[in-house]
Coordinates of C-alpha atoms and ligand atoms in Angstrom, one line a residue:
M1 CA -46.1 -29.8 -33.4
I2 CA -45.1 -29.8 -37.1
R3 CA -45.9 -26.6 -39.1
V4 CA -44.7 -24.9 -42.2
L5 CA -42.3 -22.2 -41.5
E6 CA -43.0 -18.5 -42.4
K7 CA -41.5 -17.5 -45.7
K8 CA -39.0 -15.1 -44.2
V9 CA -37.9 -17.7 -41.7
A10 CA -37.5 -20.2 -44.4
D11 CA -35.6 -17.8 -46.4
K12 CA -33.2 -17.2 -43.6
I13 CA -32.3 -20.8 -43.6
A14 CA -29.9 -21.7 -46.3
A15 CA -31.8 -23.0 -49.1
G16 CA -31.6 -26.1 -51.3
E17 CA -31.0 -29.2 -49.2
V18 CA -29.0 -31.4 -51.4
I19 CA -29.0 -35.1 -51.2
E20 CA -25.6 -35.9 -52.7
R21 CA -25.1 -39.5 -51.8
P22 CA -26.4 -42.4 -49.7
V23 CA -24.4 -41.3 -46.7
S24 CA -26.3 -37.8 -46.7
I25 CA -29.6 -39.8 -46.5
V26 CA -28.3 -42.0 -43.6
K27 CA -27.1 -38.9 -41.8
E28 CA -30.4 -37.0 -42.1
L29 CA -32.4 -40.0 -40.9
A30 CA -30.1 -40.9 -38.1
E31 CA -30.1 -37.3 -36.9
N32 CA -33.8 -37.2 -37.0
A33 CA -33.8 -40.3 -34.9
V34 CA -31.5 -38.7 -32.3
D35 CA -33.6 -35.6 -32.3
A36 CA -36.7 -37.8 -31.7
G37 CA -35.1 -38.9 -28.4
A38 CA -34.5 -42.5 -29.5
S39 CA -32.5 -44.7 -27.3
V40 CA -32.1 -47.4 -29.9
I41 CA -31.3 -46.7 -33.6
T42 CA -30.9 -49.3 -36.2
I43 CA -29.4 -48.5 -39.6
E44 CA -29.5 -51.0 -42.4
I45 CA -28.1 -50.5 -45.9
K46 CA -27.8 -52.5 -49.1
N47 CA -25.5 -51.9 -52.1
G48 CA -23.8 -49.0 -50.4
G49 CA -27.2 -47.5 -49.6
K50 CA -27.9 -47.0 -53.3
S51 CA -30.8 -49.5 -53.4
Y52 CA -31.8 -49.7 -49.8
I53 CA -31.6 -47.7 -46.6
R54 CA -33.5 -48.4 -43.4
V55 CA -33.4 -46.4 -40.3
T56 CA -35.5 -47.5 -37.4
D57 CA -35.8 -45.7 -34.0
N58 CA -37.8 -46.0 -30.9
G59 CA -38.2 -42.2 -30.5
C60 CA -41.3 -40.0 -30.2
G61 CA -42.7 -41.0 -33.6
I62 CA -44.8 -38.6 -35.8
P63 CA -48.5 -38.1 -35.1
A64 CA -50.6 -39.7 -37.8
A65 CA -52.1 -36.4 -38.8
E66 CA -48.7 -34.8 -39.3
T67 CA -47.0 -37.4 -41.5
E68 CA -47.6 -35.6 -44.7
T69 CA -46.6 -32.4 -43.3
A70 CA -43.2 -33.8 -42.3
F71 CA -42.4 -34.3 -46.0
L72 CA -43.2 -30.7 -47.0
R73 CA -40.2 -28.4 -47.5
H74 CA -39.4 -26.2 -44.5
A75 CA -41.7 -28.3 -42.3
T76 CA -40.1 -28.8 -38.9
S77 CA -41.2 -29.3 -35.4
K78 CA -37.9 -28.1 -34.0
I79 CA -38.1 -24.3 -34.5
S80 CA -40.9 -21.8 -35.3
T81 CA -39.5 -18.3 -35.2
A82 CA -36.3 -16.8 -36.6
K83 CA -35.2 -16.2 -33.0
D84 CA -35.2 -19.9 -32.4
L85 CA -32.3 -20.1 -35.0
D86 CA -29.9 -18.7 -32.5
A87 CA -30.6 -21.3 -29.9
I88 CA -30.7 -24.5 -31.8
R89 CA -30.6 -27.6 -29.6
S90 CA -31.5 -30.2 -32.2
L91 CA -29.4 -31.6 -35.0
G92 CA -32.0 -30.8 -37.7
F93 CA -34.0 -27.6 -38.0
R94 CA -34.2 -26.8 -41.7
G95 CA -37.2 -29.0 -42.3
E96 CA -35.8 -29.9 -45.7
A97 CA -34.3 -33.3 -45.3
L98 CA -37.4 -35.4 -45.6
A99 CA -38.8 -33.4 -48.5
S100 CA -35.5 -33.7 -50.4
I101 CA -35.0 -37.4 -49.7
A102 CA -38.6 -38.2 -50.8
A103 CA -38.1 -36.2 -54.0
V104 CA -35.4 -38.5 -55.4
T105 CA -36.3 -41.9 -53.9
H106 CA -39.0 -44.3 -53.1
T107 CA -39.7 -43.6 -49.5
E108 CA -41.8 -45.5 -46.9
L109 CA -42.6 -44.2 -43.5
I110 CA -43.9 -46.2 -40.7
T111 CA -44.4 -44.3 -37.4
K112 CA -46.4 -44.4 -34.2
T113 CA -46.4 -42.1 -31.2
A114 CA -46.9 -43.5 -27.7
D115 CA -50.3 -41.7 -27.5
E116 CA -51.8 -43.3 -30.6
K117 CA -53.3 -46.8 -30.7
A118 CA -52.2 -47.6 -34.3
G119 CA -49.4 -46.5 -36.4
V120 CA -49.4 -45.1 -39.9
R121 CA -47.7 -46.1 -43.1
L122 CA -47.1 -43.6 -45.8
L123 CA -45.7 -44.4 -49.2
I124 CA -44.1 -41.7 -51.3
H125 CA -42.5 -42.1 -54.7
G126 CA -40.6 -39.1 -56.1
G127 CA -42.3 -36.7 -53.6
E128 CA -45.8 -38.0 -54.5
I129 CA -47.9 -39.6 -51.8
L130 CA -49.1 -43.0 -53.1
A131 CA -50.6 -44.5 -50.0
K132 CA -51.5 -43.7 -46.5
E133 CA -52.9 -46.5 -44.2
A134 CA -53.2 -47.5 -40.5
T135 CA -50.8 -50.2 -39.5
G136 CA -49.7 -52.0 -36.4
C137 CA -46.2 -51.1 -35.3
P138 CA -44.2 -50.4 -32.3
D139 CA -43.7 -46.8 -31.0
G140 CA -41.1 -44.9 -33.0
T141 CA -40.3 -44.4 -36.6
T142 CA -39.0 -46.5 -39.5
M143 CA -37.9 -44.9 -42.7
V144 CA -37.2 -47.2 -45.6
V145 CA -35.5 -45.3 -48.6
T146 CA -35.1 -47.3 -51.8
D147 CA -33.8 -46.7 -55.4
L148 CA -31.8 -43.5 -54.8
F149 CA -32.0 -41.1 -57.8
Y150 CA -34.3 -43.5 -59.7
N151 CA -35.9 -40.4 -61.3
T152 CA -32.6 -38.5 -61.9
P153 CA -30.3 -40.8 -63.7
A154 CA -27.7 -38.1 -64.3
R155 CA -27.1 -37.9 -60.6
R156 CA -27.1 -41.6 -60.1
K157 CA -24.0 -41.8 -62.4
F158 CA -22.0 -39.8 -59.9
L159 CA -22.4 -42.4 -57.2
K160 CA -19.3 -44.4 -56.5
S161 CA -19.0 -48.1 -56.1
D162 CA -21.1 -50.0 -53.5
G163 CA -17.9 -50.4 -51.4
A164 CA -17.0 -46.7 -51.6
E165 CA -20.4 -45.6 -50.6
S166 CA -20.9 -48.1 -47.8
G167 CA -17.5 -47.1 -46.6
Q168 CA -18.7 -43.5 -46.1
I169 CA -21.8 -44.7 -44.4
I170 CA -19.8 -47.0 -41.9
D171 CA -17.4 -44.1 -41.2
F172 CA -20.4 -41.9 -40.5
V173 CA -22.3 -44.4 -38.3
S174 CA -19.1 -45.1 -36.4
Q175 CA -18.6 -41.5 -35.6
I176 CA -22.2 -40.8 -34.5
A177 CA -22.1 -43.9 -32.5
L178 CA -19.0 -42.6 -30.7
A179 CA -20.6 -39.2 -30.4
Y180 CA -23.6 -40.6 -28.7
P181 CA -22.5 -43.6 -26.6
G182 CA -25.8 -43.2 -24.7
I183 CA -27.7 -44.4 -27.6
R184 CA -27.6 -48.0 -28.9
F185 CA -26.6 -48.0 -32.5
R186 CA -26.8 -51.0 -34.8
L187 CA -25.4 -51.2 -38.3
I188 CA -26.3 -53.9 -40.9
N189 CA -24.8 -54.0 -44.3
N190 CA -26.1 -56.3 -47.1
G191 CA -27.7 -58.4 -44.3
R192 CA -24.6 -58.7 -42.3
H193 CA -24.5 -57.3 -38.9
L194 CA -21.5 -55.0 -38.7
F195 CA -21.7 -53.6 -35.1
S196 CA -23.9 -52.5 -32.3
T197 CA -23.0 -50.4 -29.3
A198 CA -24.4 -51.0 -25.9
G199 CA -25.9 -47.5 -25.4
K200 CA -24.8 -47.3 -21.9
G201 CA -23.0 -44.0 -22.2
D202 CA -19.4 -45.3 -21.8
L203 CA -17.2 -44.2 -24.6
H204 CA -14.6 -46.9 -24.3
G205 CA -17.4 -49.5 -24.5
A206 CA -18.7 -47.7 -27.7
I207 CA -15.2 -47.8 -29.2
L208 CA -14.8 -51.4 -28.6
S209 CA -18.2 -52.2 -30.0
V210 CA -17.6 -50.2 -33.2
Y211 CA -14.2 -51.4 -34.0
Q212 CA -14.2 -54.8 -32.4
L213 CA -10.4 -55.0 -32.0
A214 CA -9.0 -56.7 -28.9
E215 CA -6.1 -54.3 -28.9
Y216 CA -8.5 -51.4 -28.2
R217 CA -9.2 -52.9 -24.8
D218 CA -6.0 -51.3 -23.6
L219 CA -6.7 -47.8 -24.7
V220 CA -5.7 -45.1 -22.2
A221 CA -8.2 -42.6 -20.9
V222 CA -7.4 -38.9 -21.5
D223 CA -9.1 -36.3 -19.3
Y224 CA -7.4 -32.9 -19.0
T225 CA -8.7 -29.4 -18.6
E226 CA -6.8 -26.1 -18.8
N227 CA -8.2 -22.5 -19.1
G228 CA -11.7 -23.7 -19.9
T229 CA -10.6 -26.0 -22.8
C230 CA -11.0 -29.7 -22.0
V231 CA -9.8 -32.8 -23.9
K232 CA -11.3 -36.1 -23.2
G233 CA -11.3 -39.5 -24.9
Y234 CA -9.1 -42.5 -25.4
I235 CA -5.6 -43.0 -27.0
S236 CA -3.4 -46.0 -27.7
R237 CA -0.4 -46.9 -25.8
P238 CA 2.7 -46.2 -27.8
S239 CA 3.0 -49.9 -28.6
L240 CA -0.1 -49.7 -30.8
T241 CA 0.4 -47.5 -33.8
R242 CA -0.7 -47.3 -37.5
T243 CA 0.9 -46.2 -40.7
T244 CA -1.9 -43.7 -41.3
R245 CA -4.0 -41.3 -39.2
R246 CA -7.2 -43.0 -40.2
N247 CA -7.6 -44.1 -36.6
Q248 CA -7.6 -40.7 -35.2
I249 CA -11.0 -39.1 -34.8
F250 CA -11.3 -35.6 -33.3
F251 CA -14.6 -34.0 -32.2
V252 CA -14.5 -30.2 -31.4
N253 CA -17.5 -28.9 -29.7
G254 CA -19.4 -31.9 -30.9
R255 CA -18.3 -31.7 -34.5
V256 CA -16.0 -34.2 -36.3
V257 CA -13.0 -32.2 -37.6
A258 CA -9.9 -32.6 -39.3
S259 CA -7.3 -30.5 -37.5
K260 CA -3.6 -30.2 -38.0
V261 CA -3.5 -28.3 -34.7
I262 CA -4.9 -31.2 -32.8
E263 CA -2.7 -33.8 -34.8
K264 CA 0.3 -31.7 -33.7
G265 CA -0.8 -31.8 -30.2
V266 CA -1.1 -35.6 -30.3
N267 CA 2.3 -36.0 -32.0
E268 CA 4.0 -33.8 -29.4
G269 CA 2.2 -35.8 -26.7
Y270 CA 3.7 -39.0 -28.0
R271 CA 7.0 -37.4 -28.8
E272 CA 10.1 -39.6 -28.2
R273 CA 7.8 -42.5 -27.9
L274 CA 6.9 -43.1 -31.5
F275 CA 9.1 -43.8 -34.6
E276 CA 9.0 -41.7 -37.7
G277 CA 5.9 -42.4 -39.8
R278 CA 3.9 -44.1 -37.1
H279 CA 0.5 -42.7 -35.8
P280 CA -1.1 -43.6 -32.5
V281 CA -4.9 -44.4 -32.3
A282 CA -6.8 -41.5 -30.9
F283 CA -10.4 -40.7 -30.1
L284 CA -10.5 -37.2 -28.6
F285 CA -13.3 -34.9 -27.7
I286 CA -12.3 -31.3 -27.3
E287 CA -14.6 -28.8 -25.7
T288 CA -13.8 -25.1 -25.9
D289 CA -15.5 -21.7 -25.7
P290 CA -17.3 -21.4 -29.1
A291 CA -16.0 -17.7 -29.1
R292 CA -12.5 -19.1 -29.5
L293 CA -13.3 -21.1 -32.6
D294 CA -14.4 -20.5 -36.1
V295 CA -16.1 -23.4 -37.7
N296 CA -16.9 -21.7 -41.0
I297 CA -13.6 -21.3 -42.6
H298 CA -14.1 -23.8 -45.4
P299 CA -17.7 -24.8 -46.5
N300 CA -16.6 -28.1 -47.9
K301 CA -14.1 -29.2 -45.3
R302 CA -14.6 -30.2 -41.8
E303 CA -12.0 -27.9 -40.6
V304 CA -12.0 -25.4 -37.6
R305 CA -9.8 -22.6 -36.9
F306 CA -8.8 -21.9 -33.2
D307 CA -8.0 -18.4 -32.1
D308 CA -5.1 -19.6 -30.2
E309 CA -3.7 -22.6 -32.0
K310 CA -0.7 -23.0 -29.9
A311 CA -2.7 -23.2 -26.8
V312 CA -4.9 -26.0 -28.2
T313 CA -1.9 -28.0 -29.4
E314 CA -0.4 -27.6 -25.9
I315 CA -3.5 -28.7 -24.1
V316 CA -3.9 -31.7 -26.3
S317 CA -0.2 -32.7 -25.9
K318 CA -0.4 -32.2 -22.2
G319 CA -3.5 -34.3 -22.0
V320 CA -1.9 -37.1 -24.0
R321 CA 1.3 -36.9 -22.0
Q322 CA -0.4 -37.1 -18.8
A323 CA -2.5 -40.1 -19.9
L324 CA 0.6 -42.0 -21.2
G325 CA 2.4 -41.2 -18.0
T326 CA -0.2 -43.0 -16.0
M327 CA -0.4 -46.4 -14.6
A328 CA -3.0 -47.3 -17.1
A329 CA -0.2 -47.2 -19.6
V330 CA 1.4 -50.4 -18.0
T331 CA -0.3 -53.8 -18.7
E332 CA -2.3 -54.8 -15.8
V333 CA -2.9 -58.3 -14.5
K334 CA -6.6 -58.1 -14.8
N335 CA -6.1 -57.8 -18.6
I336 CA -4.2 -60.9 -18.9
F337 CA -6.3 -63.5 -17.0
T338 CA -9.2 -63.1 -19.4
A339 CA -10.9 -65.9 -21.3
A340 CA -9.2 -67.7 -24.2
P341 CA -8.9 -65.4 -27.1
K342 CA -11.8 -65.3 -29.6
E343 CA -11.3 -65.4 -33.2
T344 CA -11.5 -61.6 -33.6
E345 CA -8.8 -61.2 -31.0
I346 CA -6.5 -63.6 -32.7
R347 CA -7.0 -61.7 -35.9
A348 CA -6.3 -58.5 -34.0
E349 CA -3.0 -60.1 -32.6
Q350 CA -2.0 -61.0 -36.1
T351 CA -2.5 -57.5 -37.4
E352 CA -0.4 -56.4 -34.4
R353 CA 2.4 -58.8 -35.6
K354 CA 2.1 -57.5 -39.2
E355 CA 2.2 -54.0 -37.7
E356 CA 5.4 -54.7 -36.0
Q357 CA 7.1 -55.5 -39.3
V358 CA 5.7 -52.4 -40.8
D359 CA 7.2 -50.5 -37.9
I360 CA 10.7 -51.0 -39.0
K361 CA 9.8 -50.9 -42.6
Q362 CA 8.4 -47.4 -42.0
I363 CA 11.6 -46.3 -40.3
L364 CA 13.8 -47.8 -43.0
S365 CA 11.7 -46.3 -45.8
T366 CA 11.8 -43.0 -44.1
K367 CA 15.5 -43.2 -44.0
R368 CA 15.8 -44.1 -47.6
R369 CA 13.3 -41.7 -48.8
P370 CA 13.4 -38.7 -46.5
E371 CA 11.0 -36.6 -48.5
R372 CA 8.2 -39.1 -48.6
K373 CA 4.8 -37.3 -48.9
P374 CA 2.3 -38.3 -46.3
E375 CA -0.3 -40.7 -47.7
P376 CA -3.4 -39.0 -49.0
E377 CA -6.5 -39.2 -46.7
V378 CA -9.3 -41.0 -48.4
K379 CA -11.9 -40.1 -45.9
P380 CA -14.9 -38.1 -46.9
Q381 CA -14.6 -34.4 -46.3
P382 CA -18.1 -33.3 -45.2
A383 CA -19.2 -29.8 -45.3
V384 CA -19.6 -27.5 -42.4
P385 CA -22.9 -26.0 -42.4
S386 CA -23.4 -22.2 -41.9
V387 CA -26.6 -20.9 -40.6
R388 CA -25.4 -17.4 -40.8
E389 CA -24.4 -17.6 -44.5
E390 CA -27.8 -16.7 -45.8
N391 CA -29.1 -18.2 -49.0
A392 CA -25.8 -20.1 -49.6
P393 CA -26.4 -23.4 -51.3
Y394 CA -26.4 -25.9 -48.5
T395 CA -24.3 -29.0 -49.4
A396 CA -24.5 -32.1 -47.3
D397 CA -23.0 -31.6 -44.0
L398 CA -21.7 -35.0 -42.9
S399 CA -20.1 -34.0 -39.8
V400 CA -21.3 -35.6 -36.6
K401 CA -22.6 -33.3 -33.9
V402 CA -22.6 -34.4 -30.3
P403 CA -24.8 -33.0 -27.5
T404 CA -23.1 -30.3 -25.5
V405 CA -24.4 -32.0 -22.5
K406 CA -21.0 -33.3 -21.3
A407 CA -22.4 -35.9 -18.9
S408 CA -23.6 -38.0 -21.9
I409 CA -20.1 -39.3 -22.4
S410 CA -18.5 -41.0 -19.6
I411 CA -14.7 -41.6 -19.6
E412 CA -13.4 -44.1 -17.1
A413 CA -10.2 -43.0 -15.8
P414 CA -8.5 -46.0 -14.1
G415 CA -4.9 -45.6 -12.9
Q416 CA -4.6 -41.9 -13.7
K417 CA -1.7 -41.8 -11.2
P418 CA 1.7 -40.9 -13.0
F419 CA 4.1 -43.8 -13.7
D420 CA 7.7 -43.1 -13.0
F421 CA 10.7 -45.3 -13.5
A422 CA 12.4 -43.4 -10.7
D423 CA 9.9 -44.8 -8.3
L424 CA 10.8 -48.4 -9.1
E425 CA 12.6 -50.4 -6.6
I426 CA 14.0 -53.6 -7.8
T427 CA 13.5 -56.3 -5.3
G428 CA 15.0 -59.3 -7.1
V429 CA 14.6 -61.8 -10.0
I430 CA 12.7 -65.0 -10.2
F431 CA 13.4 -68.0 -12.5
D432 CA 16.4 -66.1 -13.6
T433 CA 14.0 -64.3 -16.0
Y434 CA 11.5 -62.0 -14.4
I435 CA 12.7 -59.0 -12.4
T436 CA 10.4 -58.1 -9.5
A437 CA 9.9 -54.6 -8.5
V438 CA 7.7 -52.4 -6.4
D439 CA 6.7 -48.7 -6.1
R440 CA 4.4 -47.4 -3.4
E441 CA 1.2 -49.1 -4.6
N442 CA 2.1 -51.7 -7.1
F443 CA 4.1 -54.9 -7.6
Y444 CA 5.6 -55.4 -11.1
L445 CA 7.1 -58.4 -12.9
I446 CA 9.4 -57.3 -15.8
D447 CA 10.3 -59.8 -18.4
Q448 CA 14.1 -59.4 -18.6
H449 CA 14.3 -60.9 -22.1
A450 CA 11.4 -58.8 -23.5
A451 CA 13.0 -55.7 -21.9
H452 CA 16.3 -56.5 -23.2
E453 CA 14.9 -57.1 -26.7
R454 CA 13.1 -53.7 -26.6
V455 CA 16.4 -52.0 -25.6
F456 CA 18.3 -53.8 -28.2
Y457 CA 15.8 -53.1 -31.0
E458 CA 15.6 -49.4 -30.3
K459 CA 19.4 -49.0 -30.1
L460 CA 19.8 -50.9 -33.4
V461 CA 17.2 -48.8 -35.1
G462 CA 18.7 -45.7 -33.7
E463 CA 22.1 -46.7 -34.9
Y464 CA 20.7 -47.4 -38.4
L465 CA 19.2 -44.0 -38.6
A466 CA 22.2 -42.2 -37.1
D467 CA 24.6 -40.4 -39.4
E468 CA 27.5 -41.1 -37.2
K469 CA 27.8 -44.6 -36.2
L470 CA 29.0 -45.5 -32.7
R471 CA 31.4 -48.3 -33.3
Q472 CA 33.8 -50.2 -31.0
P473 CA 36.8 -51.9 -32.4
I474 CA 37.1 -55.5 -31.1
L475 CA 40.4 -57.1 -30.1
T476 CA 39.6 -60.6 -31.6
P477 CA 37.9 -60.1 -34.9
I478 CA 34.8 -62.2 -35.5
M479 CA 34.9 -64.5 -38.6
V480 CA 31.7 -65.2 -40.5
E481 CA 31.3 -67.7 -43.3
V482 CA 28.6 -67.5 -45.8
P483 CA 27.3 -69.8 -48.6
L484 CA 28.4 -68.7 -52.1
D485 CA 25.0 -67.6 -53.2
V486 CA 24.9 -65.2 -50.3
K487 CA 28.4 -63.9 -51.2
E488 CA 27.0 -62.8 -54.5
N489 CA 24.7 -60.4 -52.7
E490 CA 27.5 -59.0 -50.6
Y491 CA 27.3 -55.4 -51.9
D492 CA 23.8 -55.2 -50.4
W493 CA 24.2 -56.9 -47.1
L494 CA 27.5 -55.5 -46.3
D495 CA 26.0 -52.1 -46.8
S496 CA 23.1 -52.8 -44.5
L497 CA 25.4 -54.1 -41.7
G498 CA 27.5 -51.0 -42.2
D499 CA 24.5 -48.9 -41.6
M500 CA 23.9 -50.6 -38.4
G501 CA 27.3 -49.9 -37.1
F502 CA 29.5 -53.0 -38.1
A503 CA 32.7 -52.7 -39.9
I504 CA 32.9 -55.9 -41.9
E505 CA 35.0 -56.8 -44.9
P506 CA 35.6 -59.7 -47.2
F507 CA 38.3 -62.0 -46.0
G508 CA 39.1 -64.8 -48.5
M509 CA 36.7 -66.9 -50.6
N510 CA 33.5 -66.8 -48.7
S511 CA 34.6 -65.5 -45.3
Y512 CA 34.2 -62.1 -43.8
V513 CA 35.9 -60.4 -40.9
I514 CA 34.1 -58.1 -38.4
R515 CA 36.5 -55.7 -36.8
E516 CA 34.1 -53.2 -35.3
I517 CA 30.6 -53.6 -33.8
P518 CA 28.0 -51.2 -32.5
T519 CA 28.9 -49.9 -29.0
F520 CA 25.8 -51.2 -27.3
M521 CA 26.3 -54.8 -28.3
S522 CA 28.3 -57.4 -26.3
L523 CA 30.7 -59.5 -28.4
S524 CA 28.4 -62.5 -28.3
E525 CA 25.3 -60.4 -29.2
A526 CA 27.2 -59.0 -32.3
E527 CA 28.3 -62.4 -33.4
D528 CA 24.8 -64.0 -33.0
F529 CA 23.2 -61.0 -34.6
V530 CA 25.4 -61.1 -37.8
N531 CA 25.2 -64.9 -38.1
V532 CA 21.4 -65.0 -38.0
F533 CA 21.2 -62.0 -40.3
V534 CA 23.4 -63.7 -42.9
E535 CA 21.9 -67.1 -42.3
N536 CA 18.6 -65.7 -43.3
I537 CA 19.8 -64.3 -46.5
S538 CA 19.7 -66.4 -49.6
S539 CA 20.4 -65.7 -53.2
G540 CA 16.9 -64.4 -53.8
T541 CA 16.8 -62.1 -50.9
Q542 CA 15.9 -58.6 -52.0
L543 CA 17.9 -56.5 -49.6
S544 CA 16.7 -53.3 -51.3
N545 CA 13.3 -54.3 -50.1
T546 CA 12.6 -52.7 -46.7
V547 CA 10.1 -55.3 -45.7
V548 CA 12.7 -58.1 -46.1
I549 CA 15.4 -56.1 -44.1
N550 CA 12.7 -55.7 -41.4
K551 CA 12.2 -59.3 -41.0
L552 CA 15.9 -59.9 -40.9
I553 CA 16.4 -57.3 -38.2
T554 CA 13.7 -58.5 -36.0
R555 CA 14.6 -62.1 -36.3
S556 CA 18.2 -61.4 -35.7
C557 CA 17.4 -59.1 -32.7
K558 CA 15.4 -61.8 -31.1
S559 CA 18.1 -64.5 -31.3
A560 CA 20.8 -62.1 -30.3
V561 CA 19.2 -61.4 -27.0
K562 CA 19.4 -64.3 -24.7
A563 CA 16.9 -65.4 -22.1
H564 CA 17.9 -66.9 -18.8
D565 CA 21.0 -64.9 -18.5
K566 CA 21.8 -64.4 -14.9
L567 CA 22.1 -60.7 -14.3
S568 CA 23.7 -59.1 -11.3
M569 CA 21.9 -56.2 -9.4
P570 CA 24.0 -53.5 -11.2
E571 CA 23.2 -55.1 -14.5
L572 CA 19.5 -55.3 -13.8
R573 CA 19.6 -51.5 -12.7
A574 CA 21.4 -50.7 -15.9
L575 CA 18.8 -52.7 -18.0
M576 CA 16.0 -50.8 -16.3
D577 CA 17.6 -47.4 -17.0
Q578 CA 18.0 -48.3 -20.6
L579 CA 14.4 -49.5 -20.7
A580 CA 13.4 -46.2 -19.1
A581 CA 15.1 -44.4 -22.0
C582 CA 13.1 -46.4 -24.6
R583 CA 10.3 -44.8 -26.5
N584 CA 8.0 -47.7 -25.9
P585 CA 9.3 -49.2 -22.6
F586 CA 6.1 -51.2 -22.0
S587 CA 6.2 -53.7 -24.8
C588 CA 8.8 -55.6 -26.7
P589 CA 9.2 -55.2 -30.5
H590 CA 6.8 -58.0 -31.1
G591 CA 4.0 -56.4 -29.0
R592 CA 4.3 -58.6 -25.9
P593 CA 4.3 -56.6 -22.6
T594 CA 7.7 -56.1 -20.8
F595 CA 5.8 -55.0 -17.7
I596 CA 3.1 -56.6 -15.8
R597 CA 1.5 -54.6 -12.9
L598 CA -0.4 -55.9 -9.9
S599 CA -1.7 -53.2 -7.5
Q600 CA -1.5 -53.6 -3.8
Y601 CA -5.4 -53.5 -3.8
Q602 CA -5.5 -56.4 -6.2
I603 CA -3.2 -58.4 -4.1
E604 CA -5.2 -57.7 -1.0
K605 CA -8.3 -58.7 -2.9
M606 CA -6.7 -62.0 -3.8
F607 CA -6.0 -62.6 -0.1
K608 CA -9.5 -61.7 0.7
R609 CA -8.4 -58.8 2.9
V610 CA -10.6 -56.3 1.1
Ligands
ADP701 P1 -35.8 -31.2 -39.6 O1 -35.1 -32.4 -39.0 O2 -34.8 -30.2 -40.0 O3 -36.9 -30.7 -38.7 P2 -36.7 -33.1 -41.5 O4 -37.2 -32.9 -42.9 O5 -35.6 -34.0 -41.3 O6 -36.5 -31.6 -40.9 O7 -38.0 -33.7 -40.6 C1 -39.1 -33.0 -40.7 C2 -39.9 -33.2 -39.3 O8 -40.3 -34.6 -39.3 C3 -39.1 -33.1 -38.1 O9 -39.0 -31.8 -37.6 C4 -39.7 -34.0 -37.1 O10 -40.9 -33.4 -36.5 C5 -40.4 -35.1 -38.0 N1 -39.5 -36.3 -37.9 C6 -38.6 -36.7 -38.9 N2 -38.0 -37.8 -38.6 C7 -38.6 -38.2 -37.4 C8 -38.4 -39.3 -36.5 N3 -37.4 -40.3 -36.8 N4 -39.0 -39.4 -35.4 C9 -39.9 -38.3 -35.1 N5 -40.1 -37.3 -35.9 C10 -39.5 -37.2 -37.0
MG702 MG1 -33.9 -33.6 -40.0

């Protein structure tokens, strides 16, 4: 039942709903659709939502007799007395959104309840009802909102570019789709279908649908509870990182928040596994006692304050660490025998390659400019609503709220068993390349070459970053010859090699002599490394450019490490020990897996024993 609230109730509710930008409209309409119990919600926008927003749901619909009432200020079906304010279950309750939207746009409502035979179409321009007529339509509600701020040009001027406005809408719809994996969300921008979720309730599925990145298939499930606080969600393996935190979304008691405390927990959980300046991907839902939380610290920021910040950081970091220590963090065979990669996957792979180069670039730039400021976040900073702050002007709250019903989000938790290098028993080598190993429940293939590359790469970068270089003198110096144009550059590249732990100096016309090499390299590795490094330099090479150095390092790393070297058992063990000490033992610097896991169960299945 929709009715106009008593004045004192209305006053109790913060006044003055403000529609600031297109995303505020999308948010209000999408939340109404959620409140209406819809299982399918389609959102379509044009020109960043400035010229066109459509939200269609299959929810309960609005009875024909109540359509006009719905557009009155303080008209809501969701609460009726002041007491109800303390026990709000719905997303909306102020009864202001439709009135505010209709006041500054051309609005069309088409709606039908299951009980009624025909639907109704209502047309409102600037708050004035222009038409109401019966119409045939499916159960549910469609709102079409066009020409935002057509009657308030001053406010229209404050809108950003189409791209900036649609970016905020895409972010919002992505978040609400993750918050409600049980609802099928579809987003269309300028006629182009951006994404749709399955609405089956599984969070991982929703993440894949929203982001459409093949690399997100391997996210690892987090599910950890301590002292009544629980953290659930998905995070990336350490091999998948970004240069910003944009791919980290945190929900606290159903609200999207920015939180240094949670960020810190994530960082600590990954500690020793990530390089400086790299951020993992994380979608985390934290549920805690509301009494231990203050959500109203800043009206315009989506921030929360935890009573016990240390405890939250620790719970998050434990959850992350537990997840990363599980079998799920090791590439599984079932993930490999999938169909030929689709175009999107190839694109994802290319991004990964690019990412890998940035990886070193980040490290190098951190080294060169230690006081680099973190990149500014360009995400919207929605407001946190405060019901208790009476009469405070209510600015658009863009945060996403999720139902407190925990069952609505399902987290699959495969392979939550801890992975421990100490449990590995090396059983041999096949094709002189792949180490075979077992633990109690799994069989592993380890690519000796990829493993060696990972070890070599991490040691080299470690050496580069270290203040004290660990050099070893060599008995027979290595001679290197370079073309004359490369010689011109020598100040730069001699420096770079020095930073990596080589002692190298000019020796005649265009020759150089290496007298000391990094301790972790063999003689032949050092020789190959320097040769490839120098070979790839030409007169135009900008060695002050970290991207260029990156490429040189990765390329040289790759050729220095040889495949098909026959290793003895002690050498294999040493390699595995070194791999165990790596930050990212499960992939090589180029993102290929070092480990493949086949569980006993999978093997038994292949032989049709189970
Ligand atoms: P609130 O959501 O705060 O109640 P709104 O102005 O957003 O206020 O909506 C007013 C009323 O219109 C709601 O209480 C609800 O009864 C009805 N309504 C709005 N959108 C929908 C929808 N998509 N499906 C069903 N009912 C709706
Ligand atoms: Mg509403």
